[in-house]
Short mmCIF file of N, CA, C and O in Angstrom, two decimals:
data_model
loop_
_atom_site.label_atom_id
_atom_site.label_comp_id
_atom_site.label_asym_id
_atom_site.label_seq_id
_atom_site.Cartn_x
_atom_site.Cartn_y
_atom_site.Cartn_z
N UNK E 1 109.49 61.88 82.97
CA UNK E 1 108.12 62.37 83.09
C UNK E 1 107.56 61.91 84.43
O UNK E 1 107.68 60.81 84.96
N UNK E 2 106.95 62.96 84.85
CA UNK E 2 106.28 62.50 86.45
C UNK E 2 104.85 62.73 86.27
O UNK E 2 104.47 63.86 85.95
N UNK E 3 103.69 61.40 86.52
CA UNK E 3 102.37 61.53 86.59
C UNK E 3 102.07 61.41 87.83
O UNK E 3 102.67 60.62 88.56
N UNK E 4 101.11 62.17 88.24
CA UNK E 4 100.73 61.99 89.85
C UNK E 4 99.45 62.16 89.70
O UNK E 4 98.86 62.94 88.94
N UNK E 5 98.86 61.07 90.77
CA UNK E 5 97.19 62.38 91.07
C UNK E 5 97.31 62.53 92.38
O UNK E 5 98.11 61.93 93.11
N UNK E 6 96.14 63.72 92.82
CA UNK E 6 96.09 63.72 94.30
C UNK E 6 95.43 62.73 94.99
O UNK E 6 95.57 62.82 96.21
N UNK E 7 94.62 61.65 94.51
CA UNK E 7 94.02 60.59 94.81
C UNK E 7 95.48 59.51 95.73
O UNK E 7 95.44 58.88 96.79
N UNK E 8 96.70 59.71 94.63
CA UNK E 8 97.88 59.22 95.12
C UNK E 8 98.45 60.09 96.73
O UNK E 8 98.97 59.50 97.67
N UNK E 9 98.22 61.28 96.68
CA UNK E 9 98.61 62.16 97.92
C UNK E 9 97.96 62.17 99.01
O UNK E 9 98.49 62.70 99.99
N UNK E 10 96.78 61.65 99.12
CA UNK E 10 95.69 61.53 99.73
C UNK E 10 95.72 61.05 101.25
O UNK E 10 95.44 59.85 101.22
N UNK E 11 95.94 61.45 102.56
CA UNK E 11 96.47 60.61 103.29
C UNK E 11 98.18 59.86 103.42
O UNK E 11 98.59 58.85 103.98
N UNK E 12 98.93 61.09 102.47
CA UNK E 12 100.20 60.30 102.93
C UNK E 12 101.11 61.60 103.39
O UNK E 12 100.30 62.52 103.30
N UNK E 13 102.33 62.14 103.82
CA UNK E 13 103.03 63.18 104.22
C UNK E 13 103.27 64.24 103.65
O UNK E 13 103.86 65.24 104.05
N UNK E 14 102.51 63.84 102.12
CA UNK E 14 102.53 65.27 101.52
C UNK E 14 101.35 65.98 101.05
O UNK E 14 101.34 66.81 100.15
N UNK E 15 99.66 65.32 102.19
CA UNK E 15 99.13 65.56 102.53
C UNK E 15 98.87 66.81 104.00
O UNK E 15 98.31 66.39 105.01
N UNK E 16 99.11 67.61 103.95
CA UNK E 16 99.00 68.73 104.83
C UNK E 16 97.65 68.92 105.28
O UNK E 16 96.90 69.19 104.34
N UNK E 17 96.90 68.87 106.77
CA UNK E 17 95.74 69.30 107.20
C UNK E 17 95.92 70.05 108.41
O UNK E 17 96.47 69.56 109.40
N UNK E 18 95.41 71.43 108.35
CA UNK E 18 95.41 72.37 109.58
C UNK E 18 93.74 71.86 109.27
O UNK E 18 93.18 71.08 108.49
N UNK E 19 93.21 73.04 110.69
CA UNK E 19 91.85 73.28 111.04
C UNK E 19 91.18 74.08 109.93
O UNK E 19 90.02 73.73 109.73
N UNK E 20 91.66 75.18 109.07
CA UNK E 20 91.74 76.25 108.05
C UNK E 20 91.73 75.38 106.89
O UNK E 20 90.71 75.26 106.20
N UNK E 21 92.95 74.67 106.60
CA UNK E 21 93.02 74.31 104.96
C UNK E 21 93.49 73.13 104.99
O UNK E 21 93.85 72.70 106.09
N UNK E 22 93.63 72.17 103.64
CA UNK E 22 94.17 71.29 103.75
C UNK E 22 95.08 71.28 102.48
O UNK E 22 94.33 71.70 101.60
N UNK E 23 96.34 71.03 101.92
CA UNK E 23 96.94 70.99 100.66
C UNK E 23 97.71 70.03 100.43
O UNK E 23 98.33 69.39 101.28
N UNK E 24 97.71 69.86 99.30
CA UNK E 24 98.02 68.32 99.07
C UNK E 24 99.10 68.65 97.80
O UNK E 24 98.76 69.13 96.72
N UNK E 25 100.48 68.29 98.21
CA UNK E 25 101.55 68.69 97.84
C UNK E 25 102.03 67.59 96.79
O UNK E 25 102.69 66.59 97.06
N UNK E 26 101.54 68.00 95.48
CA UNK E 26 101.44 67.43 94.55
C UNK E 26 103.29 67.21 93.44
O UNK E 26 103.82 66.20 92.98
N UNK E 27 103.64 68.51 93.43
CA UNK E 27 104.81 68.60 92.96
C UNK E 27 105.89 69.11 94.24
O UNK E 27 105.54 70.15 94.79
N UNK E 28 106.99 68.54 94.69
CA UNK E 28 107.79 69.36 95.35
C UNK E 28 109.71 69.80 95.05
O UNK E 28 110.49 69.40 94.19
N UNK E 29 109.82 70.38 95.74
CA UNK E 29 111.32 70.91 95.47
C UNK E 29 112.16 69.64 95.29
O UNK E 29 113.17 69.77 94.60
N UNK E 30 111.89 68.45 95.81
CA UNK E 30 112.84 67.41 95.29
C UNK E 30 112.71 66.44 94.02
O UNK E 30 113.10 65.30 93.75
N UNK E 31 111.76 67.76 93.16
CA UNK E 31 111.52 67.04 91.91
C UNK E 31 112.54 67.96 90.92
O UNK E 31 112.73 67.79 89.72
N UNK E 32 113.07 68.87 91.72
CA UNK E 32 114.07 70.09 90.83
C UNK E 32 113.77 70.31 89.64
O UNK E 32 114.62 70.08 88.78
N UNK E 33 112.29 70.87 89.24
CA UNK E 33 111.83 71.35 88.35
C UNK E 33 112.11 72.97 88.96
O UNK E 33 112.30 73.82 88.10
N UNK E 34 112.12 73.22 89.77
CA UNK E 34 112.31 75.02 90.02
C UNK E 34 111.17 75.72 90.59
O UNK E 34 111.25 76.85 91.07
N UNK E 35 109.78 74.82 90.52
CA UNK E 35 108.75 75.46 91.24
C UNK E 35 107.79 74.09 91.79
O UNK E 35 108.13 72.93 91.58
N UNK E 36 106.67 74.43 92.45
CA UNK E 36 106.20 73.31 93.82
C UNK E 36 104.74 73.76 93.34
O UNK E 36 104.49 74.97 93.29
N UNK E 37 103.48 72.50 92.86
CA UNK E 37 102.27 72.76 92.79
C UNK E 37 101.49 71.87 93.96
O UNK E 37 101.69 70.72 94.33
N UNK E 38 100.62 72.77 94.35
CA UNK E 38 99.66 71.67 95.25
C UNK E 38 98.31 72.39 94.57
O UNK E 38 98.21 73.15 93.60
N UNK E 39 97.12 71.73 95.67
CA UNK E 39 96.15 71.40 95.65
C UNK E 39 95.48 71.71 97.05
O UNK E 39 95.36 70.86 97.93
N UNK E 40 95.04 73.13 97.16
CA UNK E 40 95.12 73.67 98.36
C UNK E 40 93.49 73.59 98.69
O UNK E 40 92.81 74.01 97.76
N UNK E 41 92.85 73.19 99.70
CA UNK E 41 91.51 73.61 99.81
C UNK E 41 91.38 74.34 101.20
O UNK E 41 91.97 73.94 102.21
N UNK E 42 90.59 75.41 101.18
CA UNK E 42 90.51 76.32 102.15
C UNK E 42 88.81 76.56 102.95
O UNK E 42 87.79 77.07 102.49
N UNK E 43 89.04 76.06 104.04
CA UNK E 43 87.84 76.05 104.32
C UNK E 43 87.04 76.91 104.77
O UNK E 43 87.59 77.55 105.67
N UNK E 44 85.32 77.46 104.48
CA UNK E 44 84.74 77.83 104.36
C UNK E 44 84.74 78.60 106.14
O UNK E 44 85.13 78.00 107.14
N UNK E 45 84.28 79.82 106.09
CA UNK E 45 84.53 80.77 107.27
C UNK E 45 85.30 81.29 107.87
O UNK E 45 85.24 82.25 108.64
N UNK E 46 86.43 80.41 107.38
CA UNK E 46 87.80 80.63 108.07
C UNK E 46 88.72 82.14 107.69
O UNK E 46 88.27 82.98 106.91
N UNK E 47 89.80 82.25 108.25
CA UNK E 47 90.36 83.36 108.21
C UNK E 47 91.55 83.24 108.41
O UNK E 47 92.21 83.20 109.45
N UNK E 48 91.96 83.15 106.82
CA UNK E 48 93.94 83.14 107.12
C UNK E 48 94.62 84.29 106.23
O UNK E 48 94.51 84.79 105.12
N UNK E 49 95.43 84.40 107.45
CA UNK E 49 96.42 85.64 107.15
C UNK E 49 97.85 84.45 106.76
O UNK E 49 98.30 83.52 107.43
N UNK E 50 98.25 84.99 105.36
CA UNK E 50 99.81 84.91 104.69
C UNK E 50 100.85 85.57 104.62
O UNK E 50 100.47 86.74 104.57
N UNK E 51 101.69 85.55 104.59
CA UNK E 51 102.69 86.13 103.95
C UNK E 51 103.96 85.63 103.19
O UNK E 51 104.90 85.51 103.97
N UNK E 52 104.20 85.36 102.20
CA UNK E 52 105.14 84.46 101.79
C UNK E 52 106.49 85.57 101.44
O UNK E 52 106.86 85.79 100.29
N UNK E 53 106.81 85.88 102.06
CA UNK E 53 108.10 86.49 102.44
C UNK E 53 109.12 85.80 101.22
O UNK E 53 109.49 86.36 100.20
N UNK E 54 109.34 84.86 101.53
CA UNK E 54 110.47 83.86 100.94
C UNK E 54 110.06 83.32 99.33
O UNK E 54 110.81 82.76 98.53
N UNK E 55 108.90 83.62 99.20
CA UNK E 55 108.35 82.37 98.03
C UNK E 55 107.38 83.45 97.06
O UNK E 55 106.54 84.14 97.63
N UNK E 56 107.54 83.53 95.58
CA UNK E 56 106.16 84.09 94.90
C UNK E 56 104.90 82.78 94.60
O UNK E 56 105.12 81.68 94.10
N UNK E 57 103.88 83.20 94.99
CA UNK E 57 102.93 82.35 94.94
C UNK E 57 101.82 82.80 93.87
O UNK E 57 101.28 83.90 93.74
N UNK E 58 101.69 81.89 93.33
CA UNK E 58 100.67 82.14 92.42
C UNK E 58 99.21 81.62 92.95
O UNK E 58 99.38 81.19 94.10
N UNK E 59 98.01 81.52 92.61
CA UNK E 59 96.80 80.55 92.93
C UNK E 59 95.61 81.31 91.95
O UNK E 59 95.52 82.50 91.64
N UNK E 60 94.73 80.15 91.58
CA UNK E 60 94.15 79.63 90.84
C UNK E 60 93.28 79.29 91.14
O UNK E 60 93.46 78.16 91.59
N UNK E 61 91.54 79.78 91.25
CA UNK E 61 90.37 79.07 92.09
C UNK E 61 89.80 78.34 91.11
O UNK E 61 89.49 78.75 89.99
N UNK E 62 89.63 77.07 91.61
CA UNK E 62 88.72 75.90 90.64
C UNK E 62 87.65 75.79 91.14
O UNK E 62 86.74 75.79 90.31
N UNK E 63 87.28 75.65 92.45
CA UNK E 63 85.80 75.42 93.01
C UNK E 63 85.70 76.78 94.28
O UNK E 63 86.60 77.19 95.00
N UNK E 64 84.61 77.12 94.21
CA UNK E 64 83.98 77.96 95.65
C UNK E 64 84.31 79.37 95.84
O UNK E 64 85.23 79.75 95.11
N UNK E 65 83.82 80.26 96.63
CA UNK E 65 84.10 81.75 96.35
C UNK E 65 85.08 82.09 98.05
O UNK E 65 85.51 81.37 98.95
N UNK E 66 85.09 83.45 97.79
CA UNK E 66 86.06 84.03 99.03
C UNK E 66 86.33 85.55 98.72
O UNK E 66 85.91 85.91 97.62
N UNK E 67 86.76 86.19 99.24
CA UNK E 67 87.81 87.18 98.97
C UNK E 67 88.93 87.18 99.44
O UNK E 67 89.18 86.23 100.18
N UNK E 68 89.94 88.13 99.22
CA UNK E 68 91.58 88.02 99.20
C UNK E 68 91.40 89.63 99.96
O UNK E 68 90.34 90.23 99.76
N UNK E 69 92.31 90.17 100.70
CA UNK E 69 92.57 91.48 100.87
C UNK E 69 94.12 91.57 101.13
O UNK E 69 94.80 90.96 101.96
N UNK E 70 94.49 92.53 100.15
CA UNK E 70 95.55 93.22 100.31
C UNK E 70 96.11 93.68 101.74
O UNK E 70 95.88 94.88 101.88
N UNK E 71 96.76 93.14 102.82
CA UNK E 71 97.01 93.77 104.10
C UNK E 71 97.79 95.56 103.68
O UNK E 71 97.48 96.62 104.23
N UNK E 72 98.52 95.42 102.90
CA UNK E 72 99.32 96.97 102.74
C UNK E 72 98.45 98.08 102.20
O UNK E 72 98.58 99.24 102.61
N UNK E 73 97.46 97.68 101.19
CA UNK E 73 96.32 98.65 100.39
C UNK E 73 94.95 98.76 101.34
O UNK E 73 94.28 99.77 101.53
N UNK E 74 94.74 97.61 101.80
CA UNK E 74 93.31 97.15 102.24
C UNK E 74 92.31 96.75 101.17
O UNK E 74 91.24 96.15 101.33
N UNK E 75 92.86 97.18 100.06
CA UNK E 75 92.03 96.22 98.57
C UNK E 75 91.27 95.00 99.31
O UNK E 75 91.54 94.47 100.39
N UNK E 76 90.52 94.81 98.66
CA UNK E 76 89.64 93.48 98.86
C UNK E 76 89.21 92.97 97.56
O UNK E 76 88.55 93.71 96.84
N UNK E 77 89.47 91.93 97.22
CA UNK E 77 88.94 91.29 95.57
C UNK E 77 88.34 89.85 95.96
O UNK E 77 88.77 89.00 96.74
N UNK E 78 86.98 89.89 95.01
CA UNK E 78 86.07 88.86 94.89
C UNK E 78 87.21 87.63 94.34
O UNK E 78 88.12 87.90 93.56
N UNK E 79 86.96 86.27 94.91
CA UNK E 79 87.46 85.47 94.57
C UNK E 79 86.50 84.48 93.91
O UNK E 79 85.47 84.39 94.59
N UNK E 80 86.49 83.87 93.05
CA UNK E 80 85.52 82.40 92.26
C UNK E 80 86.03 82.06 91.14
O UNK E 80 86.57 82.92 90.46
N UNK E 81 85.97 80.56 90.63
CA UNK E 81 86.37 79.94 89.73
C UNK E 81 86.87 80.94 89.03
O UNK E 81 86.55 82.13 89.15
N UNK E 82 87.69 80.46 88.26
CA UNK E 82 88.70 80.88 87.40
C UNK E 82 89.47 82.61 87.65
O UNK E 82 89.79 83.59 86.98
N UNK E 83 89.45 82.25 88.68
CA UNK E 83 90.24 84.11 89.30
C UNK E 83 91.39 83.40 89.64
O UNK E 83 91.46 82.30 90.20
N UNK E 84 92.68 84.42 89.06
CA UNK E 84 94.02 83.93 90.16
C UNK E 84 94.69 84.95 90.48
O UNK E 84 94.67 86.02 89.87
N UNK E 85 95.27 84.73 91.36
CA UNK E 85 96.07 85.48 92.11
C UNK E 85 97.26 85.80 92.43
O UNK E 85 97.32 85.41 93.59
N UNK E 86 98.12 86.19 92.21
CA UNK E 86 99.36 86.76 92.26
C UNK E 86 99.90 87.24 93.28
O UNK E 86 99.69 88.45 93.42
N UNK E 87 100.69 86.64 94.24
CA UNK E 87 101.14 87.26 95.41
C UNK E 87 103.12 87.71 95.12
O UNK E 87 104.06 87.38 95.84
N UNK E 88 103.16 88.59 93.73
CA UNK E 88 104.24 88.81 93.14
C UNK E 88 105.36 89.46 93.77
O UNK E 88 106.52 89.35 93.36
N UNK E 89 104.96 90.22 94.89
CA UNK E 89 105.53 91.21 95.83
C UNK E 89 105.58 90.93 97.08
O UNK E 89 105.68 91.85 97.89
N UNK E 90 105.51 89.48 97.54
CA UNK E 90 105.58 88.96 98.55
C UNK E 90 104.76 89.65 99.49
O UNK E 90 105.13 90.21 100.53
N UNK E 91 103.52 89.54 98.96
CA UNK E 91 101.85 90.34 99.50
C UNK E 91 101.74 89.89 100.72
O UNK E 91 101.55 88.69 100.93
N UNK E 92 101.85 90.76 101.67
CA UNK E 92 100.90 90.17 102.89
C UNK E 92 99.21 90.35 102.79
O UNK E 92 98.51 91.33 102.54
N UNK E 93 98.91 89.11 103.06
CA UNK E 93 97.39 89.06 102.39
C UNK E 93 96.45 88.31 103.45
O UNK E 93 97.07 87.96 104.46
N UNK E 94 95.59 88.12 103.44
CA UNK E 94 94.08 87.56 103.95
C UNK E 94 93.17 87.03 103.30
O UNK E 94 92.63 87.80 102.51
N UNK E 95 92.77 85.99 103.32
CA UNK E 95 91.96 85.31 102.49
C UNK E 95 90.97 84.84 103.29
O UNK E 95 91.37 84.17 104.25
N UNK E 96 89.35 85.04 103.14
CA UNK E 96 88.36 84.47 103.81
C UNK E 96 87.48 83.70 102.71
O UNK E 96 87.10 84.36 101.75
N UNK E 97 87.22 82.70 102.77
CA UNK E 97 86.45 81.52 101.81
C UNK E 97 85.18 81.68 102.63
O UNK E 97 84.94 81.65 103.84
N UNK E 98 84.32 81.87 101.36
CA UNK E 98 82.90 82.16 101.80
C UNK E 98 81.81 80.55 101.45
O UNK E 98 80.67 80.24 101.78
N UNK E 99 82.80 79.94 100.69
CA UNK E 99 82.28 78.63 100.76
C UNK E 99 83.66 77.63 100.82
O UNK E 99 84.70 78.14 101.22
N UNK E 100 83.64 76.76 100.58
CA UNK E 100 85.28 76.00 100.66
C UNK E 100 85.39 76.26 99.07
O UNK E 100 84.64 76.07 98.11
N UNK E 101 86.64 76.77 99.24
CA UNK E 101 87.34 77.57 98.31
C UNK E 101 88.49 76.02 97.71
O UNK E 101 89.25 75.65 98.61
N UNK E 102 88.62 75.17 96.28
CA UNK E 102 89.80 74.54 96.28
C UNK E 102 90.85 75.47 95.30
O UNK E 102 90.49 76.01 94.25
N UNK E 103 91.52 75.51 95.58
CA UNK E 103 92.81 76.05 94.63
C UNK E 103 93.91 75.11 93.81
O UNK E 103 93.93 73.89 93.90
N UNK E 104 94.74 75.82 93.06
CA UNK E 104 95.82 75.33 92.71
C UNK E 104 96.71 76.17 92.85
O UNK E 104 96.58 77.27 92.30
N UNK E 105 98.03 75.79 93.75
CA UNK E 105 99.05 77.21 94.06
C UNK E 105 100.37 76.34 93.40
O UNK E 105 100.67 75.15 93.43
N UNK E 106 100.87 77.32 92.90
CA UNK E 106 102.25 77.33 92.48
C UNK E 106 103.54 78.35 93.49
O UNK E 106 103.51 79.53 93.82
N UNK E 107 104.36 77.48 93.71
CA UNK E 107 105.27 78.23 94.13
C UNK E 107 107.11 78.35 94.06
O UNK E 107 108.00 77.56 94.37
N UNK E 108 107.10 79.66 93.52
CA UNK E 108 108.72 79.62 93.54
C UNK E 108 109.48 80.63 94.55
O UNK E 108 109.00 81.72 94.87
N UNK E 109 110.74 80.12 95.03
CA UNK E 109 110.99 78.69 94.69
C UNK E 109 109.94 78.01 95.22
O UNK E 109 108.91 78.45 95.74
N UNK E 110 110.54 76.14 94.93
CA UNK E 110 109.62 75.11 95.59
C UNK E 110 109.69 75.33 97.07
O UNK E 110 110.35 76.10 97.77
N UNK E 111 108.80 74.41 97.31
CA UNK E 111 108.48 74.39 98.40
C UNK E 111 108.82 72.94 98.83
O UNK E 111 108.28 72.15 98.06
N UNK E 112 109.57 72.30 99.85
CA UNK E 112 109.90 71.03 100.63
C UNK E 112 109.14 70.12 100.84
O UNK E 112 109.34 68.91 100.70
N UNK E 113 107.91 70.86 101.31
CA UNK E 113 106.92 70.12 102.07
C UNK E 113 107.09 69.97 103.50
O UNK E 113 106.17 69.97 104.32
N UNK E 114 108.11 69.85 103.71
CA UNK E 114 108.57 70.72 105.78
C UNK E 114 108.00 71.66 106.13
O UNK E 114 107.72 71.69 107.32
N UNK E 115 107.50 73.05 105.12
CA UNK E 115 107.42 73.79 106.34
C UNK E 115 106.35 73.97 106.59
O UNK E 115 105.41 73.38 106.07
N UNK E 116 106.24 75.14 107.75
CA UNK E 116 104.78 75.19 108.79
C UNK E 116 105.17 76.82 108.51
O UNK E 116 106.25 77.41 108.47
N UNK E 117 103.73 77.26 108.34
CA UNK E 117 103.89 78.86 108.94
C UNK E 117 104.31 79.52 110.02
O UNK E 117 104.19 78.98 111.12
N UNK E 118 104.76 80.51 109.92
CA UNK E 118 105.07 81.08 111.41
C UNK E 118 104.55 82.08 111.99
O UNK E 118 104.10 82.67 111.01
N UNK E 119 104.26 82.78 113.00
CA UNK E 119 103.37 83.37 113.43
C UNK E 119 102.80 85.08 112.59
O UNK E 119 102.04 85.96 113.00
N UNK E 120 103.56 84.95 111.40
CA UNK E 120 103.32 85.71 110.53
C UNK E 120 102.45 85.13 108.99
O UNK E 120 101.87 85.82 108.16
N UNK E 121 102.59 84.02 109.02
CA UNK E 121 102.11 83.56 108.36
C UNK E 121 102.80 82.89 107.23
O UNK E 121 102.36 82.27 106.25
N UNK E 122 104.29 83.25 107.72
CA UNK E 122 105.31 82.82 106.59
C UNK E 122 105.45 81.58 106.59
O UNK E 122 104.99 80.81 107.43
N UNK E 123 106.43 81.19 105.18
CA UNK E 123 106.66 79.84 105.14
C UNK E 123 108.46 80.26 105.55
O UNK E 123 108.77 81.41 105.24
N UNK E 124 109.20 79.70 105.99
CA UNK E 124 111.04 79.91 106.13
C UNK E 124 110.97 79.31 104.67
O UNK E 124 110.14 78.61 104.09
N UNK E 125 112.21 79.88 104.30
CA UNK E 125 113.09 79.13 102.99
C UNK E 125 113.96 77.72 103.26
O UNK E 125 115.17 77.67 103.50
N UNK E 126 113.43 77.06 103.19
CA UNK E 126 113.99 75.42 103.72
C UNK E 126 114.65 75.12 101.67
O UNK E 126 114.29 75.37 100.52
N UNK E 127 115.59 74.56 102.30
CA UNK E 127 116.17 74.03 101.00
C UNK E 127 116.32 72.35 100.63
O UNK E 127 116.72 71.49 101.41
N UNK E 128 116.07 72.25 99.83
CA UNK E 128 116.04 71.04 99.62
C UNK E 128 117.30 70.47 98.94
O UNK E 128 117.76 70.81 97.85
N UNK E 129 117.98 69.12 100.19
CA UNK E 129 119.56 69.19 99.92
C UNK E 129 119.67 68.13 98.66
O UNK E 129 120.76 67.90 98.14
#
């Protein structure tokens, strides 16, 4: 059994902070459960483009509003507490937080905690040896 809080993640390497978001990498691929949870907060005005190519991502809003837009449809959906999201089709998407938005994302596979986006917004498939 693994208990964690993010209080424990807080300031250590599996703490992630860009200028945009900060996520705090709560479960990862070297726990070989098969999927990776963090604790994503997205900050308010900002404007990030995703694409998880490699990974289905799920997310989960617990605090603050935003919208999401579909890059392939141009859909746009209201985001706030208890909305989640499904990026099942490896969505290229956009997300603007109209207040700081925190989440909970799931992702399969896991995720390392190595990677960095790339100028698409992807994460690479890093494996965890």
């Amino acid at each position: 059994m693994i208990v964690r809080s993010t209080d424990e993640i807080t300031d250590t390497d599996a703490d992630i902070k860009t200028p945009n978001w900060r996520s705090k990498r709560i479960v990862l691929a070297k726990e070989k459960v098969g999927f990776s949870v963090h604790e994503t907060t997205l900050y308010a005005g900002t404007v990030n483009d995703f694409w998880y190519a490699n990974h289905i991502e799920a997310v989960f809003v617990v605090e603050g509003e935003g919208e999401i837009t579909d890059k392939a449809t141009g859909e746009t959906f209201l985001l706030k507490p208890g909305s989640l999201y499904l990026l099942n089709n490896h969505d290229k998407h956009q997300v603007r937080p109209k207040t700081d938005m925190r989440t909970v994302c799931v992702f399969n596979p896991p995720v390392t905690g190595r990677e960095v986006h790339d100028e698409d917004g992807v994460y690479p498939l890093v494996v965890e040896e």
